[in-house]
């Protein structure tokens, strides 16, 4: 079968022929419906090298694609309760499955991560940019009758903002609250939709691309372009109080600094983008009790909640579909900033 392979650090992926996998004990073989292209993959193949902190768990070569959905094709030994053809979302992170963190469905923060040979499906272990994918049965979240192809981005571009927003909910509860979304790509656009669906906050959004801001406006955000006067304009939209919860899906120094300048007293800044920007903090540099934190992906339980929002029509990722033969083009377009919405590779055309 065809698969998009990460072959080496600082090397663009290749489309190769590999063996169709078979499910081991406790695993399920999925016929892939959709595999989203995430900007983190671009970091993996363009920026990282063997010295990167988690590089030992992402040793090439493997199949990319950590944002997947598919139909049950075959189950491995000991797996029951699945019907061939049923559609599922894949929870990507794979922890030991039995520590305290994994037991609460948070494999991202597995206590035994140091003993794990990989991070997730598509990050150290074969992912979904292929015709078929093997995952632990425990990592499957049912989609029912909902379209699994458009759902694929939910497993990262949906789950990651959802987790960040859920942890910030205490800041957004009540009337007159504001949220700011910086970076309106795959994750940021879904973040706007989630904020609109589960909070009453006014959503402010910004990006360097006018077409990305136009899409956020269609989803109910008020947009503010970058450049001079941006901080003042955002503060004005909050009645001078500042933003209660800022979500930065870029993570460079200038975006984090903008977040620090607009956040309210007792507000919260969540850095989700992994660009690695460094900023300074001192007692007087941030408003009192403003939190600055980062989040990584989300929990299995939260993916069930994201799937529910999608099945209820409350969120819907904007998807651009690519055939398997054009899968590398999806990464080129993402790398070159030419996408609006999420690129999803669809290996089996209807
Ligand atoms: P994307 O390429 O689809 O979107 C990025 C968006 O940011 C684009 O619309 C781009 O125009 C905009 N942008 C770039 N620089 C900007 C700036 N200076 N100011 C305002 N907007 C700017 O990327 P994505 O797949 O949505 O991923 C976003 C980030 O989140 C990436 O860094 C990715 O690696 C990271 N990520 C983190 C996690 C996590 O768990 N923390 C999970 C997935 C992705
Ligand atoms: Zn664990």
Coordinates of C-alpha atoms and ligand atoms in Angstrom, one line a residue:
X1 CA 0.0 0.0 0.0
X2 CA 1.0 3.6 -0.4
X3 CA 2.2 5.6 2.6
X4 CA 3.8 9.0 3.3
X5 CA 7.1 8.2 5.0
X6 CA 9.2 10.4 7.3
X7 CA 12.6 9.0 6.2
X8 CA 15.1 11.2 8.0
X9 CA 15.5 14.5 10.0
X10 CA 15.5 17.7 7.9
X11 CA 14.3 15.7 4.9
X12 CA 11.0 16.2 3.1
X13 CA 8.7 13.1 3.4
X14 CA 8.4 10.5 0.5
X15 CA 5.5 8.6 -0.9
X16 CA 6.5 4.9 -0.7
X17 CA 5.1 1.4 -1.1
X18 CA 5.0 -0.4 2.3
X19 CA 3.4 -3.7 3.6
X20 CA -0.3 -3.5 4.6
X21 CA -0.1 -3.9 8.4
X22 CA -1.9 -6.5 10.5
X23 CA -3.5 -5.8 13.9
X24 CA -1.7 -7.4 16.9
X25 CA -3.4 -8.4 20.2
X26 CA -5.6 -5.5 21.4
X27 CA -5.3 -3.6 18.1
X28 CA -7.7 -2.7 15.3
X29 CA -6.9 -2.3 11.6
X30 CA -8.6 0.7 10.1
X31 CA -9.2 1.5 6.5
X32 CA -8.2 5.1 6.6
X33 CA -10.9 7.7 5.9
X34 CA -8.9 10.8 6.4
X35 CA -5.5 11.9 7.6
X36 CA -4.9 15.6 8.4
X37 CA -1.7 17.4 7.8
X38 CA -0.6 19.2 11.0
X39 CA 2.0 22.0 11.2
X40 CA 3.7 19.9 13.9
X41 CA 4.7 17.4 11.1
X42 CA 6.4 20.3 9.3
X43 CA 8.4 20.9 12.5
X44 CA 9.3 17.2 12.7
X45 CA 10.6 16.9 9.2
X46 CA 12.0 20.4 8.7
X47 CA 13.2 21.7 12.1
X48 CA 14.0 18.8 14.4
X49 CA 17.1 16.7 14.5
X50 CA 18.3 13.7 16.5
X51 CA 19.1 16.0 19.5
X52 CA 15.6 17.3 19.9
X53 CA 14.2 16.5 23.4
X54 CA 11.7 13.8 22.2
X55 CA 13.6 12.7 19.1
X56 CA 14.4 9.3 20.6
X57 CA 10.7 8.6 20.5
X58 CA 10.3 9.6 16.9
X59 CA 13.1 7.8 15.2
X60 CA 12.7 7.6 11.4
X61 CA 11.5 5.8 9.4
X62 CA 7.7 5.8 10.0
X63 CA 4.5 6.8 8.3
X64 CA 3.3 10.3 9.1
X65 CA -0.3 11.4 10.0
X66 CA -1.3 11.8 13.7
X67 CA -4.8 13.1 13.0
X68 CA -6.8 10.2 11.7
X69 CA -10.2 8.7 11.1
X70 CA -11.2 5.4 9.5
X71 CA -13.5 2.4 9.1
X72 CA -12.9 -0.8 11.1
X73 CA -11.5 -3.4 8.7
X74 CA -10.2 -6.2 11.0
X75 CA -9.7 -6.7 14.7
X76 CA -6.7 -8.3 16.5
X77 CA -6.7 -11.0 19.1
X78 CA -8.8 -10.3 22.2
X79 CA -10.7 -7.4 20.6
X80 CA -14.5 -7.4 20.8
X81 CA -17.3 -5.0 20.3
X82 CA -16.3 -3.6 16.9
X83 CA -18.2 -4.0 13.6
X84 CA -16.5 -4.0 10.3
X85 CA -17.3 -0.7 8.4
X86 CA -18.1 1.4 11.5
X87 CA -16.4 4.8 11.5
X88 CA -14.1 6.0 14.3
X89 CA -11.8 8.9 15.2
X90 CA -8.4 8.0 16.4
X91 CA -7.0 9.3 19.6
X92 CA -3.4 9.7 18.6
X93 CA -1.3 9.7 21.7
X94 CA -0.3 6.3 23.0
X95 CA 1.0 5.9 26.6
X96 CA 1.6 2.8 28.6
X97 CA -2.2 2.5 29.2
X98 CA -2.0 1.7 32.9
X99 CA -0.4 4.6 34.8
X100 CA -2.5 7.3 36.6
X101 CA -2.3 9.7 33.6
X102 CA -3.3 7.0 31.0
X103 CA -6.0 5.8 33.3
X104 CA -7.7 9.2 33.2
X105 CA -7.4 9.1 29.3
X106 CA -4.4 11.5 29.3
X107 CA -1.8 9.4 27.4
X108 CA -0.1 12.7 26.5
X109 CA 1.3 13.0 30.0
X110 CA 1.9 9.2 30.6
X111 CA 4.0 8.7 33.7
X112 CA 6.0 5.9 31.9
X113 CA 6.7 8.0 28.8
X114 CA 10.4 7.3 29.2
X115 CA 9.8 3.6 28.6
X116 CA 7.6 4.1 25.5
X117 CA 9.2 3.6 22.1
X118 CA 7.0 6.2 20.4
X119 CA 4.7 9.2 21.2
X120 CA 1.7 8.6 19.1
X121 CA 0.2 7.2 15.9
X122 CA 2.2 9.1 13.2
X123 CA 4.8 10.3 15.7
X124 CA 7.4 7.5 16.0
X125 CA 4.9 4.8 15.1
X126 CA 3.2 4.3 11.7
X127 CA 0.4 6.9 11.3
X128 CA -2.6 7.5 9.0
X129 CA -1.1 8.9 5.8
X130 CA -1.5 5.4 4.3
X131 CA -4.3 3.2 3.0
X132 CA -4.5 1.3 6.3
X133 CA -3.6 2.0 9.9
X134 CA -3.2 -0.1 13.1
X135 CA -4.2 1.4 16.4
X136 CA -4.9 0.2 20.0
X137 CA -8.6 -0.5 20.3
X138 CA -8.7 1.8 23.4
X139 CA -7.8 4.7 21.1
X140 CA -11.0 4.6 19.0
X141 CA -13.8 7.2 19.5
X142 CA -17.0 6.3 17.6
X143 CA -18.4 8.7 15.0
X144 CA -21.7 7.1 14.3
X145 CA -23.3 8.4 11.1
X146 CA -21.1 11.5 10.9
X147 CA -18.8 12.0 7.9
X148 CA -15.4 10.5 9.0
X149 CA -13.4 12.4 6.3
X150 CA -14.3 15.9 7.5
X151 CA -13.9 14.6 11.0
X152 CA -10.3 13.6 10.7
X153 CA -8.9 17.0 11.8
X154 CA -10.9 16.8 15.1
X155 CA -8.4 14.4 16.5
X156 CA -5.7 17.1 16.7
X157 CA -6.9 20.4 15.2
X158 CA -10.1 19.9 17.2
X159 CA -8.9 18.2 20.4
X160 CA -5.8 20.4 21.0
X161 CA -7.8 23.7 21.1
X162 CA -10.6 22.0 23.0
X163 CA -8.3 20.9 25.8
X164 CA -6.7 24.4 26.0
X165 CA -10.1 26.1 26.1
X166 CA -11.6 23.7 28.6
X167 CA -8.8 24.4 31.0
X168 CA -9.4 28.1 30.6
X169 CA -13.2 27.9 31.1
X170 CA -13.1 29.3 34.6
X171 CA -11.8 32.5 33.0
X172 CA -14.6 32.6 30.5
X173 CA -17.5 31.8 32.7
X174 CA -20.1 34.6 33.1
X175 CA -21.1 37.6 31.1
X176 CA -18.8 40.1 29.4
X177 CA -15.8 37.8 28.9
X178 CA -13.4 37.9 26.0
X179 CA -11.2 35.4 24.3
X180 CA -8.4 36.0 21.8
X181 CA -7.3 33.5 19.2
X182 CA -3.9 34.2 17.6
X183 CA -3.1 32.2 14.4
X184 CA -6.1 31.1 12.3
X185 CA -4.9 28.0 10.6
X186 CA -6.0 24.4 11.1
X187 CA -6.2 24.6 14.9
X188 CA -7.1 28.3 15.3
X189 CA -10.2 28.1 13.1
X190 CA -11.6 25.2 15.1
X191 CA -10.7 27.1 18.3
X192 CA -12.9 30.0 17.2
X193 CA -15.8 27.5 16.5
X194 CA -15.3 25.8 19.9
X195 CA -15.2 29.1 21.8
X196 CA -18.5 30.1 20.1
X197 CA -20.0 26.7 20.8
X198 CA -19.1 26.2 24.5
X199 CA -18.7 29.8 25.9
X200 CA -20.5 33.1 25.8
X201 CA -17.3 35.0 25.4
X202 CA -16.7 37.6 22.6
X203 CA -14.1 36.0 20.4
X204 CA -11.4 38.2 18.9
X205 CA -9.1 36.7 16.3
X206 CA -6.0 37.6 14.4
X207 CA -3.8 36.2 11.7
X208 CA -1.3 37.6 9.1
X209 CA -3.6 36.3 6.3
X210 CA -6.8 38.3 5.4
X211 CA -8.5 35.2 4.1
X212 CA -8.0 33.4 7.4
X213 CA -9.5 36.4 9.2
X214 CA -12.5 36.4 6.8
X215 CA -13.1 32.7 7.6
X216 CA -13.0 33.4 11.4
X217 CA -15.5 36.3 10.9
X218 CA -17.8 33.9 9.1
X219 CA -17.6 31.7 12.3
X220 CA -18.5 34.6 14.5
X221 CA -15.2 36.2 15.5
X222 CA -14.3 39.9 15.6
X223 CA -11.0 40.2 13.8
X224 CA -8.1 42.6 14.4
X225 CA -5.2 42.8 11.9
X226 CA -1.6 42.7 13.1
X227 CA 0.7 45.6 13.1
X228 CA 0.7 49.0 14.8
X229 CA -2.3 49.7 17.0
X230 CA -3.2 46.0 17.4
X231 CA -2.8 45.9 21.2
X232 CA -4.8 49.1 21.7
X233 CA -7.6 47.9 19.4
X234 CA -7.9 44.6 21.2
X235 CA -7.9 46.3 24.6
X236 CA -10.6 48.7 23.4
X237 CA -12.7 45.7 22.4
X238 CA -12.5 44.4 26.0
X239 CA -13.7 47.8 27.4
X240 CA -10.1 48.4 28.5
X241 CA -10.0 45.4 30.9
X242 CA -7.9 43.2 28.7
X243 CA -8.6 39.7 27.4
X244 CA -9.7 37.0 29.8
X245 CA -8.2 34.0 27.9
X246 CA -5.6 34.3 25.1
X247 CA -4.8 31.2 22.9
X248 CA -1.6 31.5 20.9
X249 CA -1.5 29.0 18.0
X250 CA 1.7 30.5 16.6
X251 CA 4.1 30.8 19.6
X252 CA 6.8 33.1 18.3
X253 CA 8.2 35.9 20.5
X254 CA 6.0 38.6 18.9
X255 CA 2.7 36.7 19.4
X256 CA 3.5 35.8 23.0
X257 CA 4.5 39.4 23.7
X258 CA 1.1 40.5 22.2
X259 CA -0.6 38.1 24.5
X260 CA 1.2 39.5 27.5
X261 CA 0.3 43.0 26.5
X262 CA -3.5 42.3 26.0
X263 CA -4.2 39.8 28.8
X264 CA -6.4 41.0 31.7
X265 CA -5.5 40.8 35.4
X266 CA -6.4 37.3 36.5
X267 CA -6.5 36.3 32.8
X268 CA -4.8 33.3 31.2
X269 CA -2.4 32.9 28.3
X270 CA -2.2 29.5 26.7
X271 CA 0.7 28.9 24.2
X272 CA -0.2 26.0 21.9
X273 CA 2.0 26.9 18.9
X274 CA 5.4 25.2 19.1
X275 CA 7.5 27.8 17.4
X276 CA 9.6 28.1 20.5
X277 CA 9.4 31.9 21.0
X278 CA 11.1 33.1 24.2
X279 CA 9.9 36.1 26.2
X280 CA 10.7 37.6 29.5
X281 CA 8.7 37.7 32.7
X282 CA 9.2 39.8 35.7
X283 CA 6.9 40.8 38.6
X284 CA 5.9 44.0 36.9
X285 CA 5.8 42.9 33.3
X286 CA 2.5 41.0 33.4
X287 CA -0.9 42.0 34.9
X288 CA -1.4 40.7 38.4
X289 CA -2.4 37.0 38.6
X290 CA -2.3 36.6 34.8
X291 CA -1.2 33.0 34.1
X292 CA 1.1 32.0 31.3
X293 CA 1.1 28.3 30.4
X294 CA 1.3 25.7 27.6
X295 CA -0.9 22.7 26.7
X296 CA -0.2 19.6 24.7
X297 CA -3.0 17.8 22.7
X298 CA -5.8 16.5 25.0
X299 CA -7.5 13.5 26.6
X300 CA -9.5 10.6 25.2
X301 CA -12.6 11.8 27.1
X302 CA -12.2 15.2 25.6
X303 CA -12.1 13.6 22.1
X304 CA -15.5 12.1 22.8
X305 CA -16.8 15.6 23.7
X306 CA -15.3 17.0 20.5
X307 CA -16.9 14.3 18.5
X308 CA -20.2 15.1 20.1
X309 CA -19.9 18.8 19.1
X310 CA -19.2 17.7 15.5
X311 CA -22.1 15.2 15.4
X312 CA -24.4 17.9 16.7
X313 CA -23.3 20.3 14.0
X314 CA -21.8 22.8 16.4
X315 CA -18.2 22.6 14.9
X316 CA -17.1 21.6 11.5
X317 CA -13.5 21.9 10.3
X318 CA -13.0 23.5 6.9
X319 CA -11.3 20.7 4.9
X320 CA -9.3 20.6 1.7
X321 CA -9.1 17.0 0.4
X322 CA -6.1 15.6 -1.3
X323 CA -5.8 12.2 -3.0
X324 CA -3.1 9.8 -1.8
X325 CA -1.1 10.5 -5.0
X326 CA -1.1 14.3 -4.0
X327 CA -0.3 13.7 -0.3
X328 CA 3.1 15.4 -0.5
X329 CA 1.5 18.4 -2.1
X330 CA -0.6 18.8 1.1
X331 CA 2.6 19.1 3.1
X332 CA 4.1 21.5 0.5
X333 CA 1.0 23.7 0.7
X334 CA 1.0 23.7 4.5
X335 CA 4.7 24.4 4.6
X336 CA 4.3 27.3 2.2
X337 CA 1.3 28.8 4.1
X338 CA -0.9 28.3 1.0
X339 CA -3.8 26.5 2.9
X340 CA -6.9 27.8 4.3
X341 CA -8.4 25.3 6.7
X342 CA -7.0 21.8 7.0
X343 CA -5.4 19.6 4.4
X344 CA -6.8 16.1 4.7
X345 CA -5.4 13.1 2.7
X346 CA -8.1 10.8 1.5
X347 CA -6.5 7.4 0.5
X348 CA -9.7 5.7 -0.6
X349 CA -11.7 7.8 -3.1
X350 CA -15.4 7.1 -3.2
Ligands
LIG1 P1 -1.2 26.2 10.3 O1 0.0 26.3 9.5 O2 -2.5 25.5 9.8 O3 -1.7 27.6 10.9 C1 -0.9 28.6 11.4 C2 -1.6 29.9 11.2 O4 -0.8 30.9 11.9 C3 -1.6 30.4 9.8 O5 -2.9 30.8 9.4 C4 -0.6 31.6 9.7 O6 -1.0 32.5 8.7 C5 -0.7 32.1 11.1 N1 0.4 32.9 11.5 C6 1.7 32.6 11.3 N2 2.5 33.5 11.9 C7 1.7 34.4 12.5 C8 1.9 35.6 13.3 N3 3.1 36.1 13.5 N4 0.8 36.3 13.7 C9 -0.5 35.8 13.4 N5 -0.7 34.7 12.7 C10 0.4 34.0 12.3 O7 -0.8 25.4 11.7 P2 -1.6 24.5 12.7 O8 -1.5 23.1 12.1 O9 -2.9 25.1 13.0 O10 -0.7 24.5 14.0 C11 -0.5 25.7 14.7 C12 0.6 25.5 15.7 O11 0.2 24.6 16.8 C13 1.9 24.9 15.1 O12 3.0 25.5 15.8 C14 1.8 23.5 15.5 O13 3.0 22.8 15.5 C15 1.2 23.6 16.9 N6 0.5 22.4 17.4 C16 0.6 22.3 18.8 C17 0.0 21.2 19.4 C18 0.1 21.1 20.9 O14 -0.4 20.0 21.4 N7 0.6 22.0 21.6 C19 -0.8 20.3 18.6 C20 -0.9 20.5 17.3 C21 -0.3 21.6 16.7
LIG2 ZN1 0.9 5.8 31.1

